[in-house]
Short mmCIF file of C-alpha atoms in Angstrom, two decimals:
data_model
loop_
_atom_site.label_atom_id
_atom_site.label_comp_id
_atom_site.label_asym_id
_atom_site.label_seq_id
_atom_site.Cartn_x
_atom_site.Cartn_y
_atom_site.Cartn_z
CA GLY A 454 -11.89 12.84 0.93
CA ALA A 455 -8.30 11.59 1.34
CA VAL A 456 -7.18 11.96 -2.25
CA VAL A 457 -3.52 11.65 -3.13
CA SER A 458 -2.17 12.55 -6.55
CA GLN A 459 1.12 11.76 -8.24
CA HIS A 460 2.77 13.40 -11.19
CA PRO A 461 3.81 12.26 -13.67
CA SER A 462 1.85 9.05 -14.05
CA TRP A 463 4.53 7.62 -16.29
CA VAL A 464 7.93 8.69 -17.48
CA ILE A 465 10.52 7.37 -19.90
CA CYS A 466 14.02 8.71 -19.60
CA LYS A 467 17.54 8.03 -20.76
CA SER A 468 20.08 6.41 -18.52
CA GLY A 469 21.99 8.96 -16.48
CA THR A 470 19.23 11.53 -16.22
CA SER A 471 17.37 12.49 -13.07
CA VAL A 472 13.63 12.15 -12.66
CA LYS A 473 11.43 13.96 -10.16
CA ILE A 474 8.11 12.53 -9.00
CA GLU A 475 5.61 14.64 -7.07
CA CYS A 476 3.15 13.39 -4.49
CA ARG A 477 0.37 15.67 -3.28
CA SER A 478 -2.40 15.28 -0.77
CA LEU A 479 -5.27 17.17 -2.39
CA ASP A 480 -7.90 17.48 0.30
CA PHE A 481 -6.02 16.98 3.53
CA GLN A 482 -2.77 17.86 5.21
CA ALA A 483 -0.36 15.00 5.58
CA THR A 484 1.78 14.48 8.65
CA THR A 485 3.80 11.82 6.98
CA MET A 486 4.32 10.65 3.44
CA PHE A 487 5.72 7.33 2.38
CA TRP A 488 7.44 6.22 -0.80
CA TYR A 489 7.17 2.67 -2.06
CA ARG A 490 8.55 0.75 -4.96
CA GLN A 491 6.77 -2.16 -6.61
CA PHE A 492 8.20 -4.57 -9.15
CA PRO A 493 5.88 -6.51 -11.47
CA LYS A 494 3.86 -9.17 -9.69
CA GLN A 495 5.42 -8.29 -6.35
CA SER A 496 4.34 -6.57 -3.20
CA LEU A 497 5.10 -3.02 -2.17
CA MET A 498 8.50 -2.28 -0.70
CA LEU A 499 8.81 0.74 1.55
CA MET A 500 11.67 2.94 0.49
CA ALA A 501 11.44 5.86 2.89
CA THR A 502 9.27 7.82 5.28
CA SER A 503 9.20 11.58 5.15
CA ASN A 504 7.85 14.17 7.54
CA GLU A 505 7.32 17.79 6.62
CA GLY A 506 10.36 19.91 7.34
CA SER A 507 12.67 17.11 8.35
CA LYS A 508 14.96 14.62 6.68
CA ALA A 509 13.50 11.45 5.31
CA THR A 510 14.10 8.14 7.02
CA TYR A 511 15.29 5.53 4.55
CA GLU A 512 14.78 1.80 4.82
CA GLN A 513 17.77 -0.46 4.97
CA GLY A 514 19.32 -0.97 1.58
CA VAL A 515 17.84 2.15 -0.01
CA GLU A 516 20.47 4.63 -1.16
CA LYS A 517 19.56 8.06 0.12
CA ASP A 518 21.85 9.79 -2.37
CA LYS A 519 20.17 7.92 -5.18
CA PHE A 520 16.61 8.54 -4.10
CA LEU A 521 16.32 12.10 -2.84
CA ILE A 522 13.19 12.92 -0.91
CA ASN A 523 11.99 16.40 -0.07
CA HIS A 524 8.87 17.05 1.99
CA ALA A 525 8.48 20.77 1.50
CA SER A 526 4.98 21.25 2.85
CA LEU A 527 2.12 19.41 4.48
CA THR A 528 0.70 18.60 1.07
CA LEU A 529 3.75 17.93 -1.10
CA SER A 530 6.58 15.42 -1.13
CA THR A 531 8.94 14.79 -4.01
CA LEU A 532 11.11 11.81 -4.90
CA THR A 533 14.04 12.42 -7.23
CA VAL A 534 15.72 9.43 -8.79
CA THR A 535 19.20 10.71 -9.53
CA SER A 536 21.31 9.38 -12.40
CA ALA A 537 18.69 6.82 -13.23
CA HIS A 538 19.69 3.47 -14.66
CA PRO A 539 17.62 0.67 -16.20
CA GLU A 540 17.52 -1.19 -12.89
CA ASP A 541 15.66 1.78 -11.40
CA SER A 542 12.75 1.09 -13.74
CA SER A 543 9.79 0.33 -11.53
CA PHE A 544 6.40 1.47 -10.28
CA TYR A 545 6.79 4.13 -7.60
CA ILE A 546 3.87 4.78 -5.27
CA CYS A 547 3.45 7.36 -2.55
CA SER A 548 1.04 7.42 0.34
CA ALA A 549 0.08 9.88 3.03
CA ASN A 550 -1.29 9.95 6.57
CA ARG A 551 -3.64 12.67 7.71
CA LEU A 552 -2.29 15.45 9.93
CA ALA A 553 -2.75 14.59 13.60
CA GLY A 554 -3.14 10.98 12.71
CA GLY A 555 -1.82 8.69 15.40
CA PRO A 556 -0.25 5.25 15.25
CA GLY A 557 -1.94 2.94 12.84
CA GLU A 558 -3.41 5.82 10.89
CA THR A 559 -4.66 4.80 7.46
CA GLN A 560 -2.34 5.45 4.56
CA TYR A 561 -3.98 6.79 1.42
CA PHE A 562 -2.17 5.97 -1.77
CA GLY A 563 -1.48 7.88 -4.92
CA PRO A 564 -2.04 6.34 -8.36
CA GLY A 565 1.64 5.58 -8.84
CA THR A 566 4.31 6.55 -11.36
CA ARG A 567 5.71 4.09 -13.85
CA LEU A 568 9.37 4.82 -14.58
CA LEU A 569 11.17 3.29 -17.54
CA VAL A 570 14.85 4.02 -17.90
CA LEU A 571 16.32 3.24 -21.30
CA ALA B 518 9.22 -8.85 14.02
CA GLN B 519 6.03 -8.24 12.17
CA LYS B 520 5.02 -10.32 9.20
CA VAL B 521 1.98 -10.77 7.01
CA THR B 522 1.34 -13.95 5.06
CA GLN B 523 -1.08 -14.28 2.20
CA ALA B 524 -0.65 -17.89 1.23
CA GLN B 525 -2.95 -17.75 -1.78
CA THR B 526 -0.96 -16.43 -4.70
CA GLU B 527 -3.81 -16.50 -7.17
CA ILE B 528 -7.49 -17.40 -7.05
CA SER B 529 -9.83 -17.79 -10.00
CA VAL B 530 -13.59 -17.88 -9.58
CA VAL B 531 -16.61 -17.59 -11.77
CA GLU B 532 -18.83 -14.57 -11.39
CA LYS B 533 -21.35 -14.80 -8.53
CA GLU B 534 -19.23 -17.22 -6.55
CA ASP B 535 -18.16 -16.29 -3.03
CA VAL B 536 -14.43 -16.09 -2.41
CA THR B 537 -12.35 -15.75 0.74
CA LEU B 538 -8.87 -14.28 0.79
CA ASP B 539 -6.73 -15.39 3.69
CA CYS B 540 -4.40 -13.24 5.75
CA VAL B 541 -2.29 -14.41 8.68
CA TYR B 542 -0.14 -11.99 10.63
CA GLU B 543 2.63 -12.08 13.21
CA THR B 544 3.40 -9.38 15.74
CA ARG B 545 4.68 -9.11 19.28
CA ASP B 546 2.65 -6.00 20.00
CA THR B 547 -0.68 -6.14 21.75
CA THR B 548 -1.81 -3.02 19.94
CA TYR B 549 -1.70 -3.16 16.19
CA TYR B 550 -3.74 -2.33 13.12
CA LEU B 551 -4.74 -4.42 10.14
CA PHE B 552 -5.67 -3.22 6.69
CA TRP B 553 -6.89 -4.51 3.37
CA TYR B 554 -6.16 -2.71 0.12
CA LYS B 555 -7.28 -3.46 -3.44
CA GLN B 556 -4.97 -2.83 -6.39
CA PRO B 557 -6.84 -2.98 -9.71
CA PRO B 558 -4.94 -3.18 -13.02
CA SER B 559 -4.61 0.61 -13.06
CA GLY B 560 -2.19 0.29 -10.15
CA GLU B 561 -3.68 2.60 -7.56
CA LEU B 562 -4.15 1.06 -4.12
CA VAL B 563 -7.67 1.49 -2.82
CA PHE B 564 -8.22 1.42 0.93
CA LEU B 565 -10.88 -1.09 1.98
CA ILE B 566 -10.76 -1.45 5.75
CA ARG B 567 -8.79 -0.70 8.90
CA ARG B 568 -9.20 -2.71 12.09
CA ASN B 569 -7.44 -2.25 15.42
CA SER B 570 -6.43 -5.19 17.57
CA PHE B 571 -8.99 -4.46 20.26
CA ASP B 572 -11.94 -4.64 17.93
CA GLU B 573 -12.64 -8.22 16.96
CA GLN B 574 -16.08 -7.50 15.70
CA ASN B 575 -16.57 -8.72 12.19
CA GLU B 576 -17.55 -6.17 9.62
CA ILE B 577 -19.75 -6.23 6.58
CA SER B 578 -19.82 -3.59 3.88
CA GLY B 579 -22.03 -4.48 0.98
CA ARG B 580 -20.62 -7.60 -0.65
CA TYR B 581 -17.44 -7.37 1.43
CA SER B 582 -16.98 -8.86 4.86
CA TRP B 583 -14.03 -9.33 7.14
CA ASN B 584 -13.42 -11.94 9.81
CA PHE B 585 -10.85 -10.98 12.44
CA GLN B 586 -9.74 -13.75 14.81
CA LYS B 587 -6.95 -12.94 17.24
CA SER B 588 -6.81 -16.54 18.42
CA THR B 589 -5.54 -17.62 15.02
CA SER B 590 -3.92 -14.28 14.06
CA SER B 591 -6.05 -14.09 10.98
CA PHE B 592 -7.91 -11.31 9.22
CA ASN B 593 -9.72 -12.91 6.30
CA PHE B 594 -11.65 -11.10 3.61
CA THR B 595 -14.71 -12.50 1.87
CA ILE B 596 -16.35 -11.21 -1.28
CA THR B 597 -19.89 -12.44 -1.74
CA ALA B 598 -21.34 -12.87 -5.22
CA SER B 599 -18.12 -11.85 -6.90
CA GLN B 600 -18.14 -9.66 -9.98
CA VAL B 601 -15.68 -9.18 -12.81
CA VAL B 602 -14.85 -5.72 -11.42
CA ASP B 603 -13.54 -7.41 -8.29
CA SER B 604 -10.61 -8.73 -10.31
CA ALA B 605 -7.51 -7.18 -8.75
CA VAL B 606 -4.62 -7.84 -6.44
CA TYR B 607 -5.62 -7.67 -2.80
CA PHE B 608 -3.10 -6.82 -0.11
CA CYS B 609 -3.37 -7.37 3.61
CA ALA B 610 -1.14 -5.13 5.74
CA LEU B 611 -0.13 -4.66 9.37
CA SER B 612 0.93 -1.59 11.33
CA GLU B 613 2.20 -1.72 14.88
CA ALA B 614 1.34 0.84 17.53
CA GLY B 615 4.87 2.21 17.66
CA GLY B 616 4.71 3.80 14.24
CA ASN B 617 2.88 4.20 10.99
CA LYS B 618 4.83 1.87 8.76
CA LEU B 619 2.83 -0.73 6.90
CA VAL B 620 4.08 -4.24 6.38
CA PHE B 621 2.39 -5.77 3.37
CA GLY B 622 1.66 -9.35 2.53
CA ALA B 623 2.67 -10.67 -0.87
CA GLY B 624 -0.81 -10.07 -2.23
CA THR B 625 -3.43 -12.37 -3.73
CA ILE B 626 -4.42 -12.05 -7.37
CA LEU B 627 -8.15 -12.52 -7.75
CA ARG B 628 -9.52 -13.28 -11.20
CA VAL B 629 -13.26 -13.27 -11.61
CA LYS B 630 -14.44 -14.73 -14.89
CA SER B 631 -17.78 -14.03 -16.45
#
């Protein structure tokens, strides 16, 4: 159990276009979903936390108008990179907590999406 | 503020050797949670273990074992008889009781050579 999927697994786009990444919890309902960004040979950087039906909470320095997050249901969250530029190229990873999970609940991670902006 | 330090950037071992990955954490909370994740070349983070601050019992799972010592704020991970498939980046992470955010260490690259 606790499987998280992401789609697409990789995407190449032209500068100025918008890209949507989906994160789904397949066999459980997720109270909270998280979006991370990871540059090569670096650790994960939390971008935002989203709860179903409410606005996402963004980490300091992350532009909320640039990275739009929608958590439409207990099994789906989407990240839209708007007007993407080459510096947005990165590995984007989502994770999810189980519904009714309390503090310190394990986060289960999706396989990630590699974004390359030309 | 919470912080996780993985001082070993990269470790190389030969297959069948034992290897220990170090993790030192900082937190002001008395209740907190520690995690280890494995990130193979494919990129997906695989959950390995979760430990809460009140449970200092060491744990063994197959070739994996974890040593949690609050006195030294460490949560070290040992792989016994390493295998090539163990090659990956390993992350230690901390979550405080007040929320679900994870603070990750920088990660340790483990290379196991045959």
